[in-house]
Coordinates of C-alpha atoms in Angstrom, one line a residue:
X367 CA -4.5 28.2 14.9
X368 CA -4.6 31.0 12.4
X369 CA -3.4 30.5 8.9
X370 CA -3.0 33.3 6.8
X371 CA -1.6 33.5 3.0
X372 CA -2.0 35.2 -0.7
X373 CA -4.8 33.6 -2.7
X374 CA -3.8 32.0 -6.1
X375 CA -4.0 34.1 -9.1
X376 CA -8.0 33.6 -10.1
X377 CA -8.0 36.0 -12.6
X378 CA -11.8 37.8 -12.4
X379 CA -13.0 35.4 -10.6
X380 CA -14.2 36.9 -7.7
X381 CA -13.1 36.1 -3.8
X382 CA -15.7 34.3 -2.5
X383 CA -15.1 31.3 -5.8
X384 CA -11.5 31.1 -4.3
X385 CA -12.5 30.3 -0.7
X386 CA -15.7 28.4 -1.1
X387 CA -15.3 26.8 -4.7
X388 CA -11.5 26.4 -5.7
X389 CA -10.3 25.0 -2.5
X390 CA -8.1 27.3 -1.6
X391 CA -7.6 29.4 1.2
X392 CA -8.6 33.1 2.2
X393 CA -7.3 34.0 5.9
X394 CA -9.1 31.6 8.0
X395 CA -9.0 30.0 11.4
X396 CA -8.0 26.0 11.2
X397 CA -9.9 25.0 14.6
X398 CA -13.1 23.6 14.5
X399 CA -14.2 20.2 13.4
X400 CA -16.5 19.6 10.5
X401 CA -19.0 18.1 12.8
X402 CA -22.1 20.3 13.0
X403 CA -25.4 18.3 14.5
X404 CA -27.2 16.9 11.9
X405 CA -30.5 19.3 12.4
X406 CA -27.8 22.0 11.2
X407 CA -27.5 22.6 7.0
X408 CA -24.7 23.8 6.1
X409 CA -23.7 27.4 5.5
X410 CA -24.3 28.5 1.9
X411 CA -23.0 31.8 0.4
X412 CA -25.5 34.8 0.1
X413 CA -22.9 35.9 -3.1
X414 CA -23.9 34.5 -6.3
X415 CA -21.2 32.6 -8.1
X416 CA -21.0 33.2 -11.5
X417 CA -21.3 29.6 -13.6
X418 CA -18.4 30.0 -15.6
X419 CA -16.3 30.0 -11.9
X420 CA -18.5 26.7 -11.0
X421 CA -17.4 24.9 -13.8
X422 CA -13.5 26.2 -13.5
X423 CA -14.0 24.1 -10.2
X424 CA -14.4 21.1 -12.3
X425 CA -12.0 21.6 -14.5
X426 CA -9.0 22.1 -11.7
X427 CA -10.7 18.7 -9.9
X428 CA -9.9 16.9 -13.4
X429 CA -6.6 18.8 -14.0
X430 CA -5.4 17.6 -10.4
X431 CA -6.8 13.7 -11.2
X432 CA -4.5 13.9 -15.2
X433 CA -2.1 15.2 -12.7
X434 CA -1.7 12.2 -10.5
X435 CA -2.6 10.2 -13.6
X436 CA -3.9 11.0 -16.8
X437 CA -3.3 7.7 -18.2
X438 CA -5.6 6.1 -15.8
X439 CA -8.0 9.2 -16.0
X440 CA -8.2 9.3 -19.9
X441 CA -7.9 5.5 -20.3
X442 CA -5.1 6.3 -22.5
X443 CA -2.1 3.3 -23.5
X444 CA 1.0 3.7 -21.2
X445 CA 3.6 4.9 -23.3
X446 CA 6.6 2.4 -23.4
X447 CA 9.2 5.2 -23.6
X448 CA 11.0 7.1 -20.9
X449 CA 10.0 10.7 -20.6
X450 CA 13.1 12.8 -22.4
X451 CA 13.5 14.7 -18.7
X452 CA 13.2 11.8 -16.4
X453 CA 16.9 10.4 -15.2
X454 CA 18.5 7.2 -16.3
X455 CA 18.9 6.3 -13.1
X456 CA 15.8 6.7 -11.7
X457 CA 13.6 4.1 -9.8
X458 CA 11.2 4.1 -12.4
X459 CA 13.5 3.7 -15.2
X460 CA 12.4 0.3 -16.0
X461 CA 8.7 1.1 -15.6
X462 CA 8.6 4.3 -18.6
X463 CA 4.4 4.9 -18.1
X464 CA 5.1 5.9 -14.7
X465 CA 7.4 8.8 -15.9
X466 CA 4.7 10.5 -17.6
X467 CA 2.9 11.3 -14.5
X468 CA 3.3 14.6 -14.0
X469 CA 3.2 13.8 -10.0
X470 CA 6.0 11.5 -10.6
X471 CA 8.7 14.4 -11.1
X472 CA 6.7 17.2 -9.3
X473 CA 5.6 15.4 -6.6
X474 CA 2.4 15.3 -4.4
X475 CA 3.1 18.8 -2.7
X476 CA 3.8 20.3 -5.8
X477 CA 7.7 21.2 -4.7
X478 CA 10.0 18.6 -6.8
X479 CA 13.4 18.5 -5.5
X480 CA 12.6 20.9 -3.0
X481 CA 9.6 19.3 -1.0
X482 CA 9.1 15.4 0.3
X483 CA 11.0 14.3 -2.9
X484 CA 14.1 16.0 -2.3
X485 CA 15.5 12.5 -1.2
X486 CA 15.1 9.3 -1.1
X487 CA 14.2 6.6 -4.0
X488 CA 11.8 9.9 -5.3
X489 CA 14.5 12.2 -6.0
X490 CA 14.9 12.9 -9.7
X491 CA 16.4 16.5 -9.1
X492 CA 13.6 18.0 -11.1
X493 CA 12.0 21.5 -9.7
X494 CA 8.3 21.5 -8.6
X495 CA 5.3 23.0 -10.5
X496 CA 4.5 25.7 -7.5
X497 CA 6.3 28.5 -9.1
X498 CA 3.8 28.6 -12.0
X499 CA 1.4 29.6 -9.8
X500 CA 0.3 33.0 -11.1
X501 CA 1.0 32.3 -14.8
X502 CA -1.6 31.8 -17.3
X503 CA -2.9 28.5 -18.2
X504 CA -1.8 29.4 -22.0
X505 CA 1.3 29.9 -20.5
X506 CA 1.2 26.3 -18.7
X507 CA 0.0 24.4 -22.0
X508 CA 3.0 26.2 -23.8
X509 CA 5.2 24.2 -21.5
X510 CA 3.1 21.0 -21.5
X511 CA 3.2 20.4 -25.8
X512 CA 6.8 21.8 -25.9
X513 CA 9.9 19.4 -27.1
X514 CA 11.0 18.9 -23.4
X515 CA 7.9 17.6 -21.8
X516 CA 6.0 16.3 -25.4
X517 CA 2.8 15.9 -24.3
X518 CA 0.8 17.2 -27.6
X519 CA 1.0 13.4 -28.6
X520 CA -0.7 12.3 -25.5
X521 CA -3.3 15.2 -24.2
X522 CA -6.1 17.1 -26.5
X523 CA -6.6 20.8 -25.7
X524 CA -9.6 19.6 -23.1
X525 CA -6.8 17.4 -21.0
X526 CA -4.3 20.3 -21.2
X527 CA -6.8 22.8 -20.5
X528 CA -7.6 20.9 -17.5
X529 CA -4.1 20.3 -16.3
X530 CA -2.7 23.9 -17.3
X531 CA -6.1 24.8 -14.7
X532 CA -4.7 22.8 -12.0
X533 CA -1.7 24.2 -11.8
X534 CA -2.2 28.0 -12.1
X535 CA -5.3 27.6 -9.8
X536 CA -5.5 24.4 -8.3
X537 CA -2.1 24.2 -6.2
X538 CA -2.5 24.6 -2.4
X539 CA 0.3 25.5 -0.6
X540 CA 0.9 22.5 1.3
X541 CA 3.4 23.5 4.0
X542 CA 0.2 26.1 5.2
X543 CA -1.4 23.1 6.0
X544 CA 0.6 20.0 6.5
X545 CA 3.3 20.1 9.1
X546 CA 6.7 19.3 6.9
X547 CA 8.1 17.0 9.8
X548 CA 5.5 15.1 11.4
X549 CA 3.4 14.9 8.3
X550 CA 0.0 16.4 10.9
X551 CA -2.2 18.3 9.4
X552 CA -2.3 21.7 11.0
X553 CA -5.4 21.9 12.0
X554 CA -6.7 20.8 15.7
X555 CA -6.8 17.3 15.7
X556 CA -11.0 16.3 15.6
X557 CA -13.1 12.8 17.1
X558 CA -15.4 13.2 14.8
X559 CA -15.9 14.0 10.3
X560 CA -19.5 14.7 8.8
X561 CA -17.7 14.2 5.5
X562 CA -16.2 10.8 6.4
X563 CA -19.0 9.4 7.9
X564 CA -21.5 10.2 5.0
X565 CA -18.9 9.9 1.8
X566 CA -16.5 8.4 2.2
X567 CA -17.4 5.4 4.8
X568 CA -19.2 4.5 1.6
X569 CA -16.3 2.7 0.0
X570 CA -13.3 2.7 2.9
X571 CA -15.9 1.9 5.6
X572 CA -16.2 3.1 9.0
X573 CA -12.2 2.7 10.1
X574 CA -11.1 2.8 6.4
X575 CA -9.9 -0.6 5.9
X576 CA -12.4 -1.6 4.0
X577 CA -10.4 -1.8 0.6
X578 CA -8.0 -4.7 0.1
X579 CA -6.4 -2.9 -3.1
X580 CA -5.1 0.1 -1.4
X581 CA -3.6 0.9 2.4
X582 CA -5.7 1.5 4.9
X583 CA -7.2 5.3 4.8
X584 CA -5.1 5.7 8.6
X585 CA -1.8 4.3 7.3
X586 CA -1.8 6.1 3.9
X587 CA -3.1 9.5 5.7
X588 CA 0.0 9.3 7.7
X589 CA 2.8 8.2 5.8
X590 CA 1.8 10.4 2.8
X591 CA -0.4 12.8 3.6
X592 CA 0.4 15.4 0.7
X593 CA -1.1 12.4 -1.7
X594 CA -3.9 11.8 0.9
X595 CA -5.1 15.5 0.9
X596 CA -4.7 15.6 -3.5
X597 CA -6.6 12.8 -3.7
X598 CA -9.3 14.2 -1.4
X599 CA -9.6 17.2 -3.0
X600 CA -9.6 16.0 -6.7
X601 CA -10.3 12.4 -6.5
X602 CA -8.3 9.1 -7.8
X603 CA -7.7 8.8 -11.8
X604 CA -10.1 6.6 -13.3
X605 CA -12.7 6.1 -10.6
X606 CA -16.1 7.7 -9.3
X607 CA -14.2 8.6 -5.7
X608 CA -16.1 12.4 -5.3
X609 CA -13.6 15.5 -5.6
X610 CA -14.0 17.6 -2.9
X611 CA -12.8 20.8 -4.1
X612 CA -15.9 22.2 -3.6
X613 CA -16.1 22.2 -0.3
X614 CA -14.0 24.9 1.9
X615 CA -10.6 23.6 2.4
X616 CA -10.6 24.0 6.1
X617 CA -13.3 21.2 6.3
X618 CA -11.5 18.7 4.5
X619 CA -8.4 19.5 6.0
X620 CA -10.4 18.6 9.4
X621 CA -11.5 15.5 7.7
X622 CA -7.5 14.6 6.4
X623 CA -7.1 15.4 10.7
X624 CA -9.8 12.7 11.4
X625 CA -8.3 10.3 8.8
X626 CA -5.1 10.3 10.1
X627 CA -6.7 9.2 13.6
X628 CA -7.8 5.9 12.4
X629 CA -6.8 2.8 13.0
X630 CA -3.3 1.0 11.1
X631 CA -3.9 -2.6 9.6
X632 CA -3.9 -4.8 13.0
X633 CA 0.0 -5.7 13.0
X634 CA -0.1 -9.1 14.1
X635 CA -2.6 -10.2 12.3
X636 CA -1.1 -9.0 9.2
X637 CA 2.0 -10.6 9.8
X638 CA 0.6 -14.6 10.4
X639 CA -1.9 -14.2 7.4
X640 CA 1.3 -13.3 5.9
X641 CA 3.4 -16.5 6.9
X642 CA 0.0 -18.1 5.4
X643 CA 0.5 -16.2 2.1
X644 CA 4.4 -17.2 2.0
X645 CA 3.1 -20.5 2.8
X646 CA 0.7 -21.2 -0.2
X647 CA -1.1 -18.1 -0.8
X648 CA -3.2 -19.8 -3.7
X649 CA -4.7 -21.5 -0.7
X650 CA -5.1 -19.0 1.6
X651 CA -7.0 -16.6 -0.6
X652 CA -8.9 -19.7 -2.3
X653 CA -7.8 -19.1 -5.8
X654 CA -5.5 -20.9 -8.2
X655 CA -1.8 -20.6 -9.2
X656 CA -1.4 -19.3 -13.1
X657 CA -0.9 -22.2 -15.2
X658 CA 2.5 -21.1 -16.4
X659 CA 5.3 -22.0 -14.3
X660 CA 6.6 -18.9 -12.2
X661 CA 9.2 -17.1 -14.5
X662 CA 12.2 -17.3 -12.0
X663 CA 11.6 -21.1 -10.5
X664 CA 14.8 -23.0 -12.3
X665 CA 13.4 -24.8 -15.0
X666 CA 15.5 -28.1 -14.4
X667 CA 14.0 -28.3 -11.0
X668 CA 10.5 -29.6 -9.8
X669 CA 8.2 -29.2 -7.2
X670 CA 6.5 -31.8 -5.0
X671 CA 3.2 -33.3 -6.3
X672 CA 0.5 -31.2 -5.2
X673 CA 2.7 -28.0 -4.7
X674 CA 3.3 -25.1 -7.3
X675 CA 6.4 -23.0 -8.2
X676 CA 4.0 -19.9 -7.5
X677 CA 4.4 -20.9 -3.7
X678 CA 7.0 -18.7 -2.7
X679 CA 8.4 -21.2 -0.1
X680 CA 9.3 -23.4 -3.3
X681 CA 12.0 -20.5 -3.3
X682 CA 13.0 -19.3 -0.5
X683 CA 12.6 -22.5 1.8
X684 CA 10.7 -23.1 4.9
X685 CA 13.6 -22.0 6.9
X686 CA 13.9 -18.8 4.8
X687 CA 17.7 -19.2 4.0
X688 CA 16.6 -20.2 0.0
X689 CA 15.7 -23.0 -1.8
X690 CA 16.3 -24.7 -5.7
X691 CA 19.3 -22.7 -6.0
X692 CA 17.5 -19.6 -5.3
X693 CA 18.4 -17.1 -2.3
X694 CA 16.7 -16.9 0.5
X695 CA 15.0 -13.7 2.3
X696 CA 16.8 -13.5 5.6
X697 CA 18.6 -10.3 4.2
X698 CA 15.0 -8.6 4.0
X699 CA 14.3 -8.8 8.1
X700 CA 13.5 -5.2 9.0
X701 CA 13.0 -3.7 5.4
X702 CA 10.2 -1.5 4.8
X703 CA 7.2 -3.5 3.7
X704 CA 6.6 -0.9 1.2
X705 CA 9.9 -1.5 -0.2
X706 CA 9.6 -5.3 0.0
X707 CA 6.3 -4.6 -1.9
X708 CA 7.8 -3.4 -4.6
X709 CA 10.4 -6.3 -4.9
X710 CA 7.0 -8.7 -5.4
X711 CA 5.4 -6.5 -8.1
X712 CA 8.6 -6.6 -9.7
X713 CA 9.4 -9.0 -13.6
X714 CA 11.1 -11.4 -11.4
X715 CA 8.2 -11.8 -9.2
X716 CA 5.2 -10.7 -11.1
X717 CA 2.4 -10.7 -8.3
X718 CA 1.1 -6.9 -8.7
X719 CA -1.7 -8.0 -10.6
X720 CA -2.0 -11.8 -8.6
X721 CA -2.1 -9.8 -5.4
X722 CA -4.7 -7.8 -3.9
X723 CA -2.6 -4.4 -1.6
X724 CA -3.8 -6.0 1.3
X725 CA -2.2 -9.6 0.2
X726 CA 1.1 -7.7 -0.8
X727 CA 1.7 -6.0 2.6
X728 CA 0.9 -9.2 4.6
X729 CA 3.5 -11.1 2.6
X730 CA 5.6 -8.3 2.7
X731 CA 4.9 -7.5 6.7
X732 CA 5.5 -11.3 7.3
X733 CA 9.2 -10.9 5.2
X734 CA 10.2 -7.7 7.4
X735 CA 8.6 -9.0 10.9
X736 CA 7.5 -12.4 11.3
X737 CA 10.8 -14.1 9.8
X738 CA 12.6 -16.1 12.7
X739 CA 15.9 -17.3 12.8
X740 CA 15.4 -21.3 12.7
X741 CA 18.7 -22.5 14.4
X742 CA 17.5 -20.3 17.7
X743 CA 14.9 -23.2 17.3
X744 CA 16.4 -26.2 15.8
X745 CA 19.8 -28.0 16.0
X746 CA 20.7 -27.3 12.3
X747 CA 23.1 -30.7 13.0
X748 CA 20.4 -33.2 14.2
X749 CA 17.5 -31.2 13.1
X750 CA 16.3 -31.9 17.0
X751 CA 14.2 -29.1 18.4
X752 CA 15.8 -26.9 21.4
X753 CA 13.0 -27.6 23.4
X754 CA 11.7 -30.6 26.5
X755 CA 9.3 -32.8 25.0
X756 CA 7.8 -32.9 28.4
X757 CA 7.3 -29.2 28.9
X758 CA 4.8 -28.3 26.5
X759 CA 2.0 -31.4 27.2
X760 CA -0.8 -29.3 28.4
X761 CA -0.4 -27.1 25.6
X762 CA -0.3 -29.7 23.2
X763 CA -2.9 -31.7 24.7
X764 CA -5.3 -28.1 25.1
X765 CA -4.5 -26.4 21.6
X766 CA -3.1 -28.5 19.1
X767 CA -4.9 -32.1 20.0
X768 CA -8.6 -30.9 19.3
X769 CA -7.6 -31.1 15.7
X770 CA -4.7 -33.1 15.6
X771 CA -5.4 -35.8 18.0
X772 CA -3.3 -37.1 21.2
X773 CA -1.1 -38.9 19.0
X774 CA -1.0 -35.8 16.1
X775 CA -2.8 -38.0 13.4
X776 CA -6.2 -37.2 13.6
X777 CA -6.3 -35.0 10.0
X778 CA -6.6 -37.6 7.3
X779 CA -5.6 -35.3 4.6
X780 CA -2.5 -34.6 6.2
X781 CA 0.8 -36.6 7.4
X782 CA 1.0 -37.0 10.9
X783 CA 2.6 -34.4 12.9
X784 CA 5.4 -36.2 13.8
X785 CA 6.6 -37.5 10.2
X786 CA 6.3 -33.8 9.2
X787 CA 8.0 -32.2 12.3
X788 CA 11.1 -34.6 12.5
X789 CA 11.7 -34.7 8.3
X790 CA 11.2 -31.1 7.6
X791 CA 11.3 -29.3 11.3
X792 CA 11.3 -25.9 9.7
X793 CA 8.4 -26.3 8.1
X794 CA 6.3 -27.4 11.1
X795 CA 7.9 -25.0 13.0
X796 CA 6.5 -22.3 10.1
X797 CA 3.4 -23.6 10.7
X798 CA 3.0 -23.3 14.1
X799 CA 4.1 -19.7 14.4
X800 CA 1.8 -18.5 11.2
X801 CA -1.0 -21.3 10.9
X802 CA -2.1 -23.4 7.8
X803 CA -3.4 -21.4 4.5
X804 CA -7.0 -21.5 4.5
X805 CA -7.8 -23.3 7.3
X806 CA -8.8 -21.4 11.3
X807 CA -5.4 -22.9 12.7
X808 CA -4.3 -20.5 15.4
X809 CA -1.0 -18.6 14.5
X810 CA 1.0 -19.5 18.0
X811 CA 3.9 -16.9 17.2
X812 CA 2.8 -13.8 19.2
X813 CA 0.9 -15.9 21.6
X814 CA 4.0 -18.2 23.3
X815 CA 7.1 -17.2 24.1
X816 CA 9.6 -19.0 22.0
X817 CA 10.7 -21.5 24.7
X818 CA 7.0 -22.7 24.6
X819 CA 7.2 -23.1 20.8
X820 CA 10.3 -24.9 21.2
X821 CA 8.7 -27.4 24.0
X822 CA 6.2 -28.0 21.2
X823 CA 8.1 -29.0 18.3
X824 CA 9.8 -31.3 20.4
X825 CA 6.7 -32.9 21.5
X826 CA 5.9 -33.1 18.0
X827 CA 9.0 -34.7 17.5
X828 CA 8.3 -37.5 19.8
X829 CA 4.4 -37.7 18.0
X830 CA 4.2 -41.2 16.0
X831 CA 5.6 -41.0 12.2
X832 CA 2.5 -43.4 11.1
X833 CA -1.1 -43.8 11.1

């Protein structure tokens, strides 16, 4: 594939800068992988470039990190007012740091209204910053420290020198190179990245899923790549994550192809570590619960000894239908976890910083997909499973009995399985579909069909109530 287009407005800096050191692109072909054999340097330009075009290449990698972020970047205060041109309405009305970001309005392709925020919780109605491509980065900084935006109070002329940088020189034209509908980079799709395996397996690992604060590498490639590819080229605000601006584009465009290949965080898994979290996540992760109450647990209400109003099933109940006069999270089954996400980081919640990403979208994955509905499993009159007592003996007596003992009593610190399963069926019923926080119990729920989980409760049912 052959992609062909203008070059940004550089000024006198001359046309091999643009290709090689900018990032953008000259007319080029978008085939081969970035995979030469290792006995293989890589090319190098016989041109010299001139030093002052070197260091512009540093300047447009910082620009496109204040862009994302610049209070992150500069380790500047969030400001506690709403930016003057962000809407009432809009989703981050209620966080005002957030509207400063010049990404939050303009979005990661650089289009505004008229790209991937055009709809959606994202939409703000505000253009895009690609038409200033061409204009001088006086020009930009004009804009930047004038009464609408107000950012002379925030940036000195370095920052806004930086930013104004990005934006006349910095932009690529992102629907050249990432396919508006699929979200595929346009490039042929490669098995192999030099780039990935030698920076940035460093800190995301060999299938990037090494971080627990952010998505996997695979999952956040693919459901925003525009982001993905921004990042790449000018780093994350605030950390030592190389830019690669200076690299030709068509080689990390091969290596945003190779990213997207990667695996997703393993599904199940993520959704019975989830049940765990929902469980007693202060357990699970082998940490403790703040010692303030939760903020939304009623305050005339009080927990069992030994439990915490940080667990979330002090809420929302063990058969998810709400708990202590608060609602349950039945009306959440099939939500996006990212939007559930947000609903945990929220004042009400207050887990963003309590929560690694990874923790987040288990407990939100387990909301969205592992939630069952409990009467499918238990007479909600006699609380009596739906299941034969006598159906499920060699699975009891083959899975659950090498812990539990014959007679479900064999874990001291623990009821026995029957007092717990016949007084609060749900949450035995929890358990054995997700597991016990911290502990190697096996999470049944993908592994039996729910007639077999059914056969089981009501053998637990039958299990003696005393030691």
């Amino acid at each position: 594939m052959n992609i062909s287009f203008p070059l940004n407005a550089l000024g006198s800096v001359v046309p091999v800068v643009t290709a090689l050191a900018i990032g953008l692109f000259s007319s080029a072909s978008l085939n081969a992988a970035d995979t030469p054999a290792p006995s293989t340097p890589p090319q190098e330009t016989s041109e010299a470039i001139p030093q002052e075009a070197q260091e512009l290449v540093a300047s447009v990698a910082a620009g496109g990190r204040m862009y994302d972020n610049w209070i992150r970047e500069l380790a500047r205060k969030k400001p506690t007012t709403l930016h003057p041109l962000y809407p009432a309405d809009g989703q981050y009305a209620k966080t005002p740091w957030q509207t400063w970001r010049c990404v939050t309005c303009h979005g990661w392709d650089y289009l505004g209204d008229k790209g991937a925020f055009s709809t959606g919780e994202n939409y703000t109605g505000i253009k895009g910053v690609a038409g200033m491509i061409g204009s001088t980065a006086a020009q930009v900084s004009a804009i930047l420290t004038d009464e609408k935006h107000g950012y002379r109070d925030f940036l000195d002329d370095q920052a806004l020198e930086d930013i104004s940088n990005f934006i006349v020189k910095g932009l690529v034209p992102m629907d050249r190179v990432i396919d508006r509908a699929s979200g595929r980079a346009l490039i042929e799709p490669v098995t192999s990245s030099a780039h990935f395996s030698t920076i940035c397996v460093n800190c995301h690992g060999s299938d990037g899923r090494l971080m627990k604060t952010i998505p996997p590498l695979g999952d956040a490639a693919r459901m925003d790549p525009w982001q993905a590819l921004h990042k790449m080229l000018n780093g994350h605000p605030g950390d030592a994550m190389p830019a690669l601006r200076a690299f030709d584009v068509r080689t990390t465009l091969s290596t945003l192809a190779f990213i997207q290949g990667l695996p997703p965080r393993d599904p199940l898994f993520s959704i019975a570590r989830g049940g765990k979290l929902y469980d007693d996540w202060a357990a699970e992760l082998k940490t403790k619960y703040p010692k303030d109450p939760q903020p939304a647990y009623p305050k005339d209400k009080k927990v069992e000894t030994g439990s915490n109003t940080w667990r979330c099933v002090e809420c929302h109940g063990w058969d998810y239908k709400g708990a202590n006069g608060i609602r349950g999270i039945r009306t959440m089954v099939g939500a996006h976890p990212s939007a559930i996400i947000k609903v945990l980081q929220d004042e009400t919640h207050d887990l963003e910083h309590k929560l690694e990403y990874a923790d987040l979208y288990d407990l939100a994955n387990f909301v969205s997909n592992g939630q069952v509905d409990m009467n499918e499993y238990i007479d909600a009159r006699s609380l009596e499973a739906r299941g034969v007592a006598g159906n499920s003996t060699q699975y009891y007596l083959t899975l659950c009995a090498t812990c539990h003992g014959d007679q479900g009593y064999a874990i001291r610190t623990i009821p026995p399985l029957g007092r717990v399963a016949i007084e609060s069926p749900w949450k035995a019923l929890h358990k054995t579909l997700h597991g016990h926080p911290g502990e190697n119990m096996p999470a049944w729920q993908a592994s039996m069909s729910p007639s077999i989980i059914k056969d089981i409760l009501a053998k637990l049912q039958t299990l003696p109530t005393h030691k």
